Coordinates of C-alpha atoms in Angstrom, one line a residue:
Chain A
X1 CA -1.9 -28.8 24.2
X2 CA -0.4 -28.8 27.8
X3 CA -0.6 -25.2 28.6
X4 CA -3.9 -23.6 27.0
X5 CA -3.3 -19.9 26.5
X6 CA -5.4 -18.1 24.7
X7 CA -4.2 -17.2 20.9
X8 CA -4.4 -13.9 19.4
X9 CA -4.2 -13.8 15.7
X10 CA -2.6 -10.4 14.5
X11 CA -3.0 -9.8 10.7
X12 CA -0.2 -7.4 9.5
X13 CA 3.1 -6.7 11.0
X14 CA 3.2 -2.8 10.1
X15 CA 3.4 -0.3 12.9
X16 CA -0.4 -1.1 14.3
X17 CA 0.2 -4.8 14.0
X18 CA 3.5 -4.6 16.0
X19 CA 2.5 -2.4 18.5
X20 CA -0.4 -4.7 19.3
X21 CA 1.7 -8.0 19.3
X22 CA 4.2 -6.7 21.7
X23 CA 1.2 -5.0 23.8
X24 CA -0.6 -8.5 23.9
X25 CA 2.3 -10.9 24.0
X26 CA 3.6 -8.9 27.3
X27 CA 0.2 -9.5 29.1
X28 CA -0.3 -13.3 29.1
X29 CA -1.5 -14.1 25.7
X30 CA 0.1 -16.2 22.8
X31 CA 0.2 -14.1 19.3
X32 CA 0.1 -15.3 15.9
X33 CA 1.9 -12.4 14.0
X34 CA 0.5 -13.2 10.1
X35 CA 2.1 -11.0 7.7
X36 CA 2.5 -11.1 3.8
X37 CA 5.9 -9.6 3.5
X38 CA 9.2 -11.4 4.2
X39 CA 10.1 -9.1 7.1
X40 CA 8.2 -7.4 9.7
X41 CA 7.6 -3.7 9.2
X42 CA 4.9 -3.1 6.7
X43 CA 4.9 -0.3 4.2
X44 CA 6.0 2.5 6.7
X45 CA 9.2 0.4 8.2
X46 CA 9.8 -1.4 4.9
X47 CA 13.3 -2.7 5.1
X48 CA 16.0 -3.2 2.4
X49 CA 15.9 -7.0 1.9
X50 CA 18.6 -8.8 4.1
X51 CA 20.8 -9.7 1.2
X52 CA 21.5 -6.1 0.4
X53 CA 23.5 -5.8 3.6
X54 CA 22.4 -2.3 4.4
X55 CA 24.3 -0.6 7.1
X56 CA 22.5 2.5 7.4
X57 CA 18.9 1.5 6.4
X58 CA 17.9 4.5 8.6
X59 CA 19.0 6.8 5.9
X60 CA 15.6 6.2 4.0
X61 CA 13.8 6.2 7.1
X62 CA 11.7 8.3 9.9
X63 CA 11.3 7.2 13.2
X64 CA 13.8 4.8 13.2
X65 CA 14.3 4.6 16.9
X66 CA 10.8 3.6 17.2
X67 CA 11.2 0.9 14.7
X68 CA 14.2 -0.4 16.8
X69 CA 12.4 -0.7 19.9
X70 CA 9.3 -2.4 18.3
X71 CA 11.8 -5.1 16.4
X72 CA 13.7 -5.3 19.6
X73 CA 10.3 -6.3 21.5
X74 CA 9.1 -8.6 18.8
X75 CA 12.6 -10.6 18.7
X76 CA 12.3 -10.9 22.7
X77 CA 8.7 -12.1 22.3
X78 CA 9.4 -14.4 19.6
X79 CA 12.6 -15.8 21.5
X80 CA 10.4 -16.6 24.6
X81 CA 7.9 -18.2 22.5
X82 CA 5.0 -16.2 23.0
X83 CA 4.9 -14.6 19.5
X84 CA 5.2 -17.1 16.3
X85 CA 5.9 -14.5 13.3
X86 CA 4.6 -16.1 10.1
X87 CA 6.0 -14.2 6.9
X88 CA 5.1 -14.6 3.6
X89 CA 1.6 -15.3 4.3
X90 CA -1.2 -13.6 2.4
X91 CA -4.3 -13.9 4.2
X92 CA -7.7 -14.2 1.8
X93 CA -10.3 -14.8 4.4
X94 CA -11.2 -15.1 8.2
X95 CA -14.1 -17.1 9.1
X96 CA -15.7 -18.0 12.3
X97 CA -16.0 -21.8 13.0
X98 CA -17.4 -23.2 16.2
X99 CA -16.4 -20.4 18.7
X100 CA -12.9 -20.0 16.9
X101 CA -11.9 -17.7 14.2
X102 CA -10.1 -19.5 11.3
X103 CA -7.6 -17.3 9.3
X104 CA -6.7 -18.7 5.9
X105 CA -3.4 -17.7 4.1
X106 CA -1.9 -18.5 1.0
X107 CA 1.6 -19.2 1.5
X108 CA 4.9 -17.4 -0.5
X109 CA 5.1 -15.2 -3.2
X110 CA 3.4 -17.6 -5.5
X111 CA 0.5 -17.9 -3.6
X112 CA -0.9 -21.3 -4.7
X113 CA -1.2 -23.2 -1.7
X114 CA -3.2 -22.2 1.6
X115 CA -2.6 -22.9 5.3
X116 CA -5.1 -22.2 8.1
X117 CA -4.5 -20.9 11.5
X118 CA -7.2 -21.3 14.4
X119 CA -7.2 -18.6 16.7
X120 CA -9.4 -17.4 20.0
X121 CA -9.5 -13.7 18.6
X122 CA -8.3 -11.8 15.7
X123 CA -6.9 -8.1 15.5
X124 CA -6.8 -6.7 12.0
X125 CA -4.0 -4.3 11.2
X126 CA -4.3 -4.5 7.7
X127 CA -3.4 -1.1 6.7
X128 CA -4.0 1.0 3.8
X129 CA -3.2 0.9 -0.1
X130 CA -3.1 4.1 -2.3
X131 CA -5.6 5.8 -4.2
X132 CA -4.6 7.0 -7.7
X133 CA -7.1 9.2 -9.8
X134 CA -6.7 8.3 -13.6
X135 CA -5.7 10.9 -16.2
X136 CA -4.7 10.5 -19.9
X137 CA -0.9 8.6 -20.1
X138 CA -1.4 7.4 -16.5
X139 CA -0.9 3.9 -17.8
X140 CA 2.7 4.4 -19.3
X141 CA 5.5 2.2 -18.1
X142 CA 7.3 4.8 -15.8
X143 CA 4.1 5.9 -14.1
X144 CA 4.1 4.5 -10.4
X145 CA 2.0 5.3 -7.3
X146 CA 4.2 7.3 -5.1
X147 CA 3.9 4.4 -2.4
X148 CA 5.2 2.0 -5.3
X149 CA 8.1 4.2 -5.8
X150 CA 8.9 4.6 -1.9
X151 CA 8.5 0.6 -2.0
X152 CA 11.1 0.1 -4.7
X153 CA 13.3 2.3 -3.0
X154 CA 13.0 1.1 0.5
X155 CA 13.1 -2.4 0.1
X156 CA 14.8 -3.2 -3.4
X157 CA 17.2 -0.1 -3.3
X158 CA 16.2 0.4 -6.7
X159 CA 15.4 4.0 -8.1
X160 CA 12.6 4.1 -10.4
X161 CA 14.2 6.3 -13.1
X162 CA 16.4 9.3 -12.9
X163 CA 14.1 12.4 -13.2
X164 CA 11.2 12.2 -11.5
X165 CA 8.0 14.5 -11.0
X166 CA 5.8 13.4 -7.9
X167 CA 2.6 14.5 -8.0
X168 CA -1.2 14.3 -6.5
X169 CA -1.9 15.3 -3.2
X170 CA -1.4 14.2 0.4
X171 CA 1.3 14.0 3.0
X172 CA 2.7 11.0 1.5
X173 CA 4.3 13.0 -1.4
X174 CA 6.8 14.5 1.0
X175 CA 8.8 11.6 2.0
X176 CA 8.5 10.3 -1.5
X177 CA 10.1 13.4 -3.0
X178 CA 12.9 13.8 -0.3
X179 CA 13.6 10.0 -0.1
X180 CA 13.9 9.8 -4.2
X181 CA 16.1 13.1 -4.3
X182 CA 18.4 11.7 -1.2
X183 CA 18.5 8.4 -3.3
X184 CA 20.0 10.3 -6.4
X185 CA 17.2 10.8 -8.3
X186 CA 16.8 14.4 -9.8
X187 CA 13.1 15.2 -8.4
X188 CA 12.0 17.9 -11.2
X189 CA 8.9 18.9 -9.1
X190 CA 6.6 18.2 -6.4
X191 CA 3.2 18.7 -7.7
X192 CA 0.2 19.4 -5.1
X193 CA -3.3 19.9 -6.2
X194 CA -4.0 21.4 -2.7
X195 CA -3.3 25.1 -2.5
X196 CA -1.2 27.0 0.1
X197 CA -4.4 28.3 2.1
X198 CA -5.5 24.8 2.7
X199 CA -2.3 23.8 3.5
X200 CA -2.1 26.8 6.0
X201 CA -5.4 25.7 7.5
X202 CA -3.7 21.9 7.8
X203 CA -0.9 23.7 9.8
X204 CA -3.4 25.5 12.0
X205 CA -4.9 22.0 12.8
X206 CA -1.4 20.9 13.7
X207 CA -1.3 23.3 16.5
X208 CA -3.1 20.5 18.7
X209 CA -0.3 18.0 17.5
X210 CA 2.8 20.1 17.8
X211 CA 5.1 16.8 16.7
X212 CA 3.2 16.7 13.1
X213 CA 3.8 20.6 12.8
X214 CA 7.6 19.9 13.5
X215 CA 7.3 16.9 10.9
X216 CA 5.9 19.5 8.5
X217 CA 8.4 22.0 9.0
X218 CA 11.2 19.4 8.5
X219 CA 9.9 18.3 5.4
X220 CA 9.8 21.8 4.0
X221 CA 13.4 22.2 5.3
X222 CA 14.4 18.7 3.5
X223 CA 12.7 20.2 0.0
X224 CA 14.6 23.3 0.2
X225 CA 17.9 21.7 1.1
X226 CA 17.4 19.3 -2.0
X227 CA 16.1 22.1 -4.1
X228 CA 13.0 20.6 -5.1
X229 CA 10.7 23.0 -6.6
X230 CA 7.3 22.6 -5.0
X231 CA 4.1 23.5 -7.2
X232 CA 1.0 23.8 -5.0
X233 CA -2.3 24.4 -6.6
X234 CA -1.2 22.6 -9.6
X235 CA -1.7 19.0 -11.2
X236 CA -0.4 16.9 -13.7
X237 CA -2.8 17.0 -16.6
X238 CA -1.5 14.1 -18.9
X239 CA 1.5 11.9 -19.2
X240 CA 3.3 11.6 -22.5
X241 CA 5.3 9.1 -23.9
X242 CA 5.1 6.3 -26.6
X243 CA 6.8 3.2 -24.9
X244 CA 7.2 4.7 -21.6
X245 CA 6.9 7.8 -19.9
X246 CA 9.0 10.9 -21.4
X247 CA 7.3 14.1 -20.0
X248 CA 4.2 15.3 -18.1
X249 CA 2.1 18.3 -18.3
X250 CA 1.3 20.4 -15.6
X251 CA -1.2 23.2 -15.1
X252 CA -1.9 25.6 -12.2
X253 CA -5.7 25.3 -11.0
X254 CA -7.9 28.4 -10.4
X255 CA -10.6 28.6 -7.6
X256 CA -12.8 26.3 -9.2
X257 CA -10.4 23.6 -9.6
X258 CA -9.9 23.8 -13.2
X259 CA -6.7 24.3 -15.0
X260 CA -5.7 28.0 -15.5
X261 CA -5.6 28.6 -19.3
X262 CA -2.0 29.4 -20.7
X263 CA -0.6 28.0 -17.4
X264 CA 0.3 24.2 -18.9
X265 CA 4.1 23.2 -18.8
X266 CA 5.9 20.3 -19.9
X267 CA 8.4 18.8 -17.4
X268 CA 10.8 16.2 -19.0
X269 CA 10.9 13.1 -16.9
X270 CA 11.3 9.5 -17.0
X271 CA 9.3 9.0 -13.8
X272 CA 5.9 10.2 -12.3
X273 CA 5.4 9.0 -8.8
X274 CA 1.7 9.9 -8.3
X275 CA -0.9 9.2 -5.4
X276 CA -4.0 11.1 -4.3
X277 CA -4.4 9.7 -0.7
X278 CA -4.6 6.3 0.8
X279 CA -7.7 4.0 1.1
X280 CA -8.1 1.4 4.2
X281 CA -7.8 -2.2 3.5
X282 CA -11.1 -3.3 4.6
X283 CA -11.7 -6.5 2.9
X284 CA -11.2 -9.0 5.8
X285 CA -13.2 -6.8 8.3
X286 CA -15.9 -6.8 5.6
X287 CA -15.8 -10.6 5.1
X288 CA -16.6 -10.9 9.0
X289 CA -19.1 -8.8 8.8
X290 CA -17.6 -5.8 10.9
X291 CA -19.3 -2.3 10.4
X292 CA -17.3 0.2 8.5
X293 CA -17.6 3.9 9.3
X294 CA -16.9 5.9 6.2
X295 CA -13.9 4.5 4.4
X296 CA -12.7 2.6 7.6
X297 CA -13.7 -0.2 10.0
X298 CA -15.8 1.0 12.9
X299 CA -14.0 0.5 16.4
X300 CA -14.9 1.4 20.0
X301 CA -12.7 3.1 22.4
X302 CA -10.8 -0.4 22.9
X303 CA -10.4 -0.7 19.2
X304 CA -13.0 -3.4 19.2
X305 CA -15.0 -3.9 15.9
X306 CA -18.6 -4.5 16.5
X307 CA -17.9 -8.2 15.8
X308 CA -17.3 -10.2 19.0
X309 CA -13.4 -11.2 19.0
X310 CA -12.5 -9.2 16.5
X311 CA -10.2 -6.0 16.9
X312 CA -8.9 -3.5 14.6
X313 CA -6.2 -1.0 14.5
X314 CA -4.2 1.3 12.3
X315 CA -4.8 2.5 9.0
X316 CA -7.9 -0.2 8.4
X317 CA -9.7 1.9 10.8
X318 CA -8.9 5.1 8.8
X319 CA -5.8 7.0 7.6
X320 CA -3.6 8.7 9.9
X321 CA 0.2 7.8 9.9
X322 CA 2.3 5.7 11.9
X323 CA 2.1 7.4 15.2
X324 CA -1.9 6.9 15.2
X325 CA -1.2 3.4 14.2
X326 CA 1.1 2.7 17.1
X327 CA -1.2 4.4 19.7
X328 CA -4.1 2.2 18.4
X329 CA -2.1 -0.9 18.0
X330 CA -1.0 -0.7 21.4
X331 CA -4.4 0.0 23.1
X332 CA -6.0 -3.0 20.7
X333 CA -3.2 -5.4 22.1
X334 CA -3.8 -4.5 25.6
X335 CA -7.5 -4.7 25.4
X336 CA -7.4 -8.0 23.6
X337 CA -5.3 -9.4 25.8
X338 CA -7.3 -8.6 28.9
X339 CA -10.5 -9.8 27.5
X340 CA -9.0 -13.2 26.4
X341 CA -7.7 -13.7 29.7
X342 CA -10.9 -13.1 31.4
X343 CA -10.2 -9.5 32.7
X344 CA -12.0 -6.2 32.2
X345 CA -9.7 -4.0 30.6
X346 CA -8.5 -0.8 32.4
X347 CA -8.5 2.1 30.2
X348 CA -6.4 4.1 32.5
X349 CA -3.6 1.8 31.7
X350 CA -3.5 3.2 28.3
X351 CA -4.4 6.7 28.8
X352 CA -1.1 8.3 27.2
X353 CA -1.7 6.3 24.2
X354 CA -5.5 7.1 24.2
X355 CA -4.6 10.9 24.5
X356 CA -2.3 10.5 21.3
X357 CA -4.9 8.8 19.5
X358 CA -7.7 11.4 20.1
X359 CA -5.2 14.2 19.4
X360 CA -3.8 12.6 16.1
X361 CA -7.3 11.5 15.1
X362 CA -8.9 15.0 15.3
X363 CA -5.5 16.5 13.5
X364 CA -6.0 14.1 10.5
X365 CA -9.7 14.9 10.3
X366 CA -8.8 18.7 10.0
X367 CA -5.8 17.7 7.6
X368 CA -8.2 15.8 5.5
X369 CA -10.6 18.7 5.2
X370 CA -7.9 21.0 4.3
X371 CA -6.7 18.9 1.5
X372 CA -10.4 18.6 0.3
X373 CA -11.3 22.1 0.8
X374 CA -10.2 23.4 -2.4
X375 CA -12.1 21.5 -5.4
X376 CA -9.9 19.5 -7.7
X377 CA -12.3 18.9 -11.0
X378 CA -9.9 16.1 -12.2
X379 CA -12.6 14.1 -13.6
X380 CA -13.1 16.7 -16.4
X381 CA -9.6 16.2 -17.4
X382 CA -10.1 12.8 -18.4
X383 CA -10.6 12.3 -22.0
X384 CA -12.8 9.4 -23.5
X385 CA -10.1 7.4 -24.6
X386 CA -8.3 7.6 -21.3
X387 CA -8.3 3.8 -19.8
X388 CA -10.0 4.2 -16.2
X389 CA -9.9 0.6 -15.2
X390 CA -6.4 -0.7 -15.7
X391 CA -7.1 -4.6 -15.7
X392 CA -10.0 -4.5 -17.7
X393 CA -8.8 -1.6 -20.2
X394 CA -12.1 0.0 -19.7
X395 CA -12.4 3.8 -20.9
X396 CA -13.7 6.7 -19.5
X397 CA -15.9 7.1 -22.5
X398 CA -17.4 3.6 -21.9
X399 CA -17.9 4.7 -18.1
X400 CA -19.6 7.9 -19.0
X401 CA -22.0 5.9 -21.8
X402 CA -23.1 3.6 -19.1
X403 CA -24.4 6.6 -17.2
X404 CA -25.6 8.7 -19.9
X405 CA -27.0 6.2 -22.1
X406 CA -27.6 3.3 -20.5
X407 CA -28.8 5.0 -17.3
X408 CA -26.4 3.3 -14.7
X409 CA -26.6 5.1 -11.5
X410 CA -24.2 3.3 -9.1
X411 CA -20.9 1.8 -9.0
X412 CA -22.0 -1.9 -9.0
X413 CA -24.4 -0.9 -12.2
X414 CA -21.5 0.8 -14.2
X415 CA -19.5 -2.3 -13.2
X416 CA -22.0 -4.8 -14.5
X417 CA -22.2 -2.6 -17.9
X418 CA -18.5 -2.0 -18.6
X419 CA -16.4 -4.6 -16.5
X420 CA -15.0 -1.4 -14.6
X421 CA -13.4 -3.4 -11.5
X422 CA -14.1 -6.9 -12.5
X423 CA -10.4 -7.5 -13.4
X424 CA -7.5 -8.8 -11.6
X425 CA -7.2 -6.2 -8.9
X426 CA -11.1 -6.5 -8.5
X427 CA -11.4 -2.8 -8.6
X428 CA -8.8 -1.7 -6.1
X429 CA -7.1 0.4 -8.2
X430 CA -9.9 1.9 -10.4
X431 CA -13.0 2.1 -7.7
X432 CA -12.3 5.9 -6.7
X433 CA -11.4 6.9 -10.5
X434 CA -14.5 4.9 -12.0
X435 CA -16.6 6.7 -9.5
X436 CA -15.6 9.9 -10.2
X437 CA -15.9 9.8 -13.8
X438 CA -19.3 8.5 -13.3
X439 CA -20.2 10.9 -11.1
X440 CA -21.5 8.0 -8.8
X441 CA -21.0 7.8 -4.6
X442 CA -17.8 5.7 -3.6
X443 CA -19.1 3.1 -1.6
X444 CA -16.5 0.4 -0.4
X445 CA -16.7 -2.8 -2.5
X446 CA -17.9 -5.9 -0.9
X447 CA -15.1 -8.6 -1.9
X448 CA -15.8 -12.0 -0.6
X449 CA -12.0 -12.8 -0.8
X450 CA -9.3 -10.5 0.4
X451 CA -7.0 -11.6 -2.2
X452 CA -7.4 -13.7 -5.8
X453 CA -7.4 -17.1 -4.7
X454 CA -6.5 -19.9 -7.0
X455 CA -9.7 -22.4 -7.5
X456 CA -7.6 -25.6 -6.6
X457 CA -7.0 -23.9 -3.1
X458 CA -11.0 -23.1 -2.7
X459 CA -11.9 -26.6 -3.8
X460 CA -9.5 -27.7 -1.1
X461 CA -10.6 -25.6 1.6
X462 CA -13.1 -27.6 3.4
X463 CA -10.7 -30.5 4.0
X464 CA -8.1 -28.3 5.1
X465 CA -7.7 -29.1 9.0
X466 CA -6.9 -25.8 10.9
X467 CA -3.9 -26.3 12.9
X468 CA -3.5 -24.9 16.3
X469 CA 0.3 -24.3 16.5
Chain B
X1 CA 24.6 9.4 -4.7
X2 CA 22.8 6.1 -5.2
X3 CA 20.5 4.0 -3.0
X4 CA 22.8 1.7 -2.4
X5 CA 25.2 4.3 -1.2
X6 CA 22.8 6.3 0.7
X7 CA 22.2 3.2 3.1
X8 CA 25.9 2.2 3.0
X9 CA 25.0 -1.3 1.4
X10 CA 27.4 -4.5 1.3
X11 CA 25.0 -6.4 -0.8
X12 CA 25.7 -10.1 -1.4
X13 CA 27.2 -11.7 -4.7
X14 CA 25.2 -10.1 -7.6
X15 CA 23.8 -12.6 -10.0
X16 CA 22.1 -12.9 -13.1
X17 CA 18.6 -13.6 -14.3
X18 CA 17.6 -13.7 -18.0
X19 CA 14.7 -11.3 -19.3
X20 CA 13.8 -12.2 -22.5
X21 CA 16.7 -13.7 -23.4
X22 CA 19.4 -11.1 -22.1
X23 CA 20.9 -11.3 -18.8
X24 CA 20.2 -8.6 -16.1
X25 CA 21.9 -8.4 -12.6
X26 CA 20.2 -8.7 -9.7
X27 CA 21.1 -8.6 -6.1
X28 CA 20.2 -10.8 -3.2
X29 CA 16.6 -10.1 -1.9
X30 CA 15.5 -7.8 -4.7
X31 CA 12.1 -8.2 -6.1
X32 CA 12.1 -9.0 -10.1
X33 CA 10.5 -5.9 -10.2
X34 CA 13.3 -3.7 -8.5
X35 CA 16.1 -5.9 -10.4
X36 CA 14.1 -5.1 -13.8
X37 CA 14.0 -1.4 -12.8
X38 CA 17.6 -1.3 -11.6
X39 CA 18.5 -2.6 -15.1
X40 CA 16.5 0.1 -16.5
X41 CA 13.6 -2.1 -17.6
X42 CA 10.3 -0.6 -17.0
X43 CA 7.9 -2.3 -19.3
X44 CA 7.4 -6.7 -19.0
X45 CA 3.8 -7.0 -20.1
X46 CA 1.5 -6.1 -23.0
X47 CA -2.3 -5.9 -22.1
X48 CA -5.1 -8.5 -23.2
X49 CA -7.0 -5.9 -25.2
X50 CA -5.0 -3.0 -26.8
X51 CA -1.7 -4.9 -26.5
X52 CA -0.3 -1.8 -24.3
X53 CA 3.2 -1.9 -22.4
X54 CA 2.9 -2.2 -18.7
X55 CA 5.2 -2.6 -15.8
X56 CA 5.1 -2.0 -12.1
X57 CA 2.5 0.4 -10.8
X58 CA 1.6 -0.1 -7.3
X59 CA 4.4 -2.1 -6.2
X60 CA 3.0 -3.5 -3.4
X61 CA 0.8 -6.4 -4.8
X62 CA -2.6 -4.7 -4.8
X63 CA -2.7 -4.0 -8.8
X64 CA -1.9 -6.5 -11.2
X65 CA 0.4 -4.5 -13.9
X66 CA 3.5 -6.1 -13.0
X67 CA 2.6 -9.7 -14.3
X68 CA 5.3 -11.5 -15.6
X69 CA 6.1 -15.2 -16.9
X70 CA 8.9 -16.8 -14.3
X71 CA 10.2 -20.1 -15.1
X72 CA 7.2 -20.8 -17.7
X73 CA 4.7 -19.6 -15.0
X74 CA 2.7 -16.8 -16.2
X75 CA 0.8 -14.1 -14.3
X76 CA 3.4 -13.8 -11.5
X77 CA 3.5 -10.3 -9.7
X78 CA 7.0 -9.2 -10.4
X79 CA 6.9 -6.7 -7.0
X80 CA 6.4 -9.6 -4.7
X81 CA 8.6 -12.5 -6.5
X82 CA 12.1 -12.4 -5.2
X83 CA 14.7 -12.5 -8.0
X84 CA 16.3 -16.0 -7.9
X85 CA 19.9 -16.9 -9.7
X86 CA 19.2 -18.5 -13.1
X87 CA 15.6 -17.1 -13.0
X88 CA 14.2 -17.2 -16.6
X89 CA 12.0 -14.1 -17.1
X90 CA 10.0 -13.5 -20.0
X91 CA 7.5 -10.5 -20.9
X92 CA 3.8 -11.7 -20.7
X93 CA 1.7 -11.1 -23.5
X94 CA -2.2 -11.0 -22.8
X95 CA -3.5 -13.7 -20.2
X96 CA -0.1 -15.4 -20.5
X97 CA -1.7 -18.5 -21.4
X98 CA -1.8 -17.7 -25.2
X99 CA 1.4 -19.6 -25.8

């Protein structure tokens, strides 16, 4: 190597990773942007595949201009050779090796080969995934996560069904319902288990973040325009169907979070898009030994984790939306660039981003509290036959038995006794549900590998010489 | 309105993949899951235990509900694998290694 400029590996090309990449590349470091998708953007800016020739992709998006700016910034740095964008790379492990950090990634959709990149520092922008709490019928084909419905629509221009119910809790349900409706689905209802009181409390918190308040008002207008009935303080109790979804039962919830007797209604639908909030992806951070703070990765004011050379930004540090992710990514990128080039970062340089970050973090803390303020006793509605662990087909009855008859008192013991969380997804989908049904605390699982890895890849790993591109 | 019209898509030439011996249409760039959904197919796997039907669930490569056999290779995630012209897609039973 003729010129030894420090190399920062940014993992994840969503809002946080892109903002970090652009900020760091503009300040004298080389950046390797590593992402699992074919195109940059992450889940928030997921694009229709190029072959689909979308001439108006912004019709399915929010904050499109911000995306255009980010993409232009990325393209400029890629063209100038400051940034390498490695797409279709599924990072499964980051390890420290003689002063450097080695990033291991599986290649392509088949994920049977691995390649390694050696970097001076790593910035984790791995985002979040959806939490779905179990209920009878949630394994029927036609039931998808709210984010999954959005991914099929945004990325594949494929509508999951003709008549949809969007249900669960949290702000993500709003763009999913309006997006499906705009694309031609009949959205039968938006079923939100939080009540109007809680949401009003969230709106008051929004006074500190006026843009968020305006966003909420815009969604309310869009729901009205699309004539989507909104049922607050309601929940889907059961999904019905034989080979696929045919209808759902919804009910009003009382002040204690239990279904109001006699309030049950059947809604015909061929799709149920359901979600109960998001969980940060923390596997890579955890593997590196980074401290977690609640469900997310702990970071300092510069977005540094407590492990030297490792930064984190965006939803992996706590779920709070794209604007917060952009602010955190920007700060992390600037901090990493300064530290890697031997300078002390000047926080004054990113003061506007820091103000945005502080304001939005406070807003989302209040919003979370608003959504969580009113109890929802969903676990009581989960029948003994209901599958709670989808991969291993473990029923709620088996989980309850492990607690009541066998004395399991924590998630790990439940897992050992029932195999809940031991399947393909390693508990990513079932962990909150199993914890709720078992009455155990939800503690983030420790997963040695962030993705399932073929044994052949593991066998080859030690001889795989990490390349420094 | 449909999604293609909403974004004024001018997709490349559609092509076919076979799914359990019948031809379905796919558009360039679509994942297998998107192509199957667009053709009205929602289930393409039966589980190892109770042999229950499953299709796409998380849609972003986190769960493993959408496993499918592609060109003889089982356990491919339909939400991640792009549809390719002439691909032979089969419903997957159990672990996919039983046949």
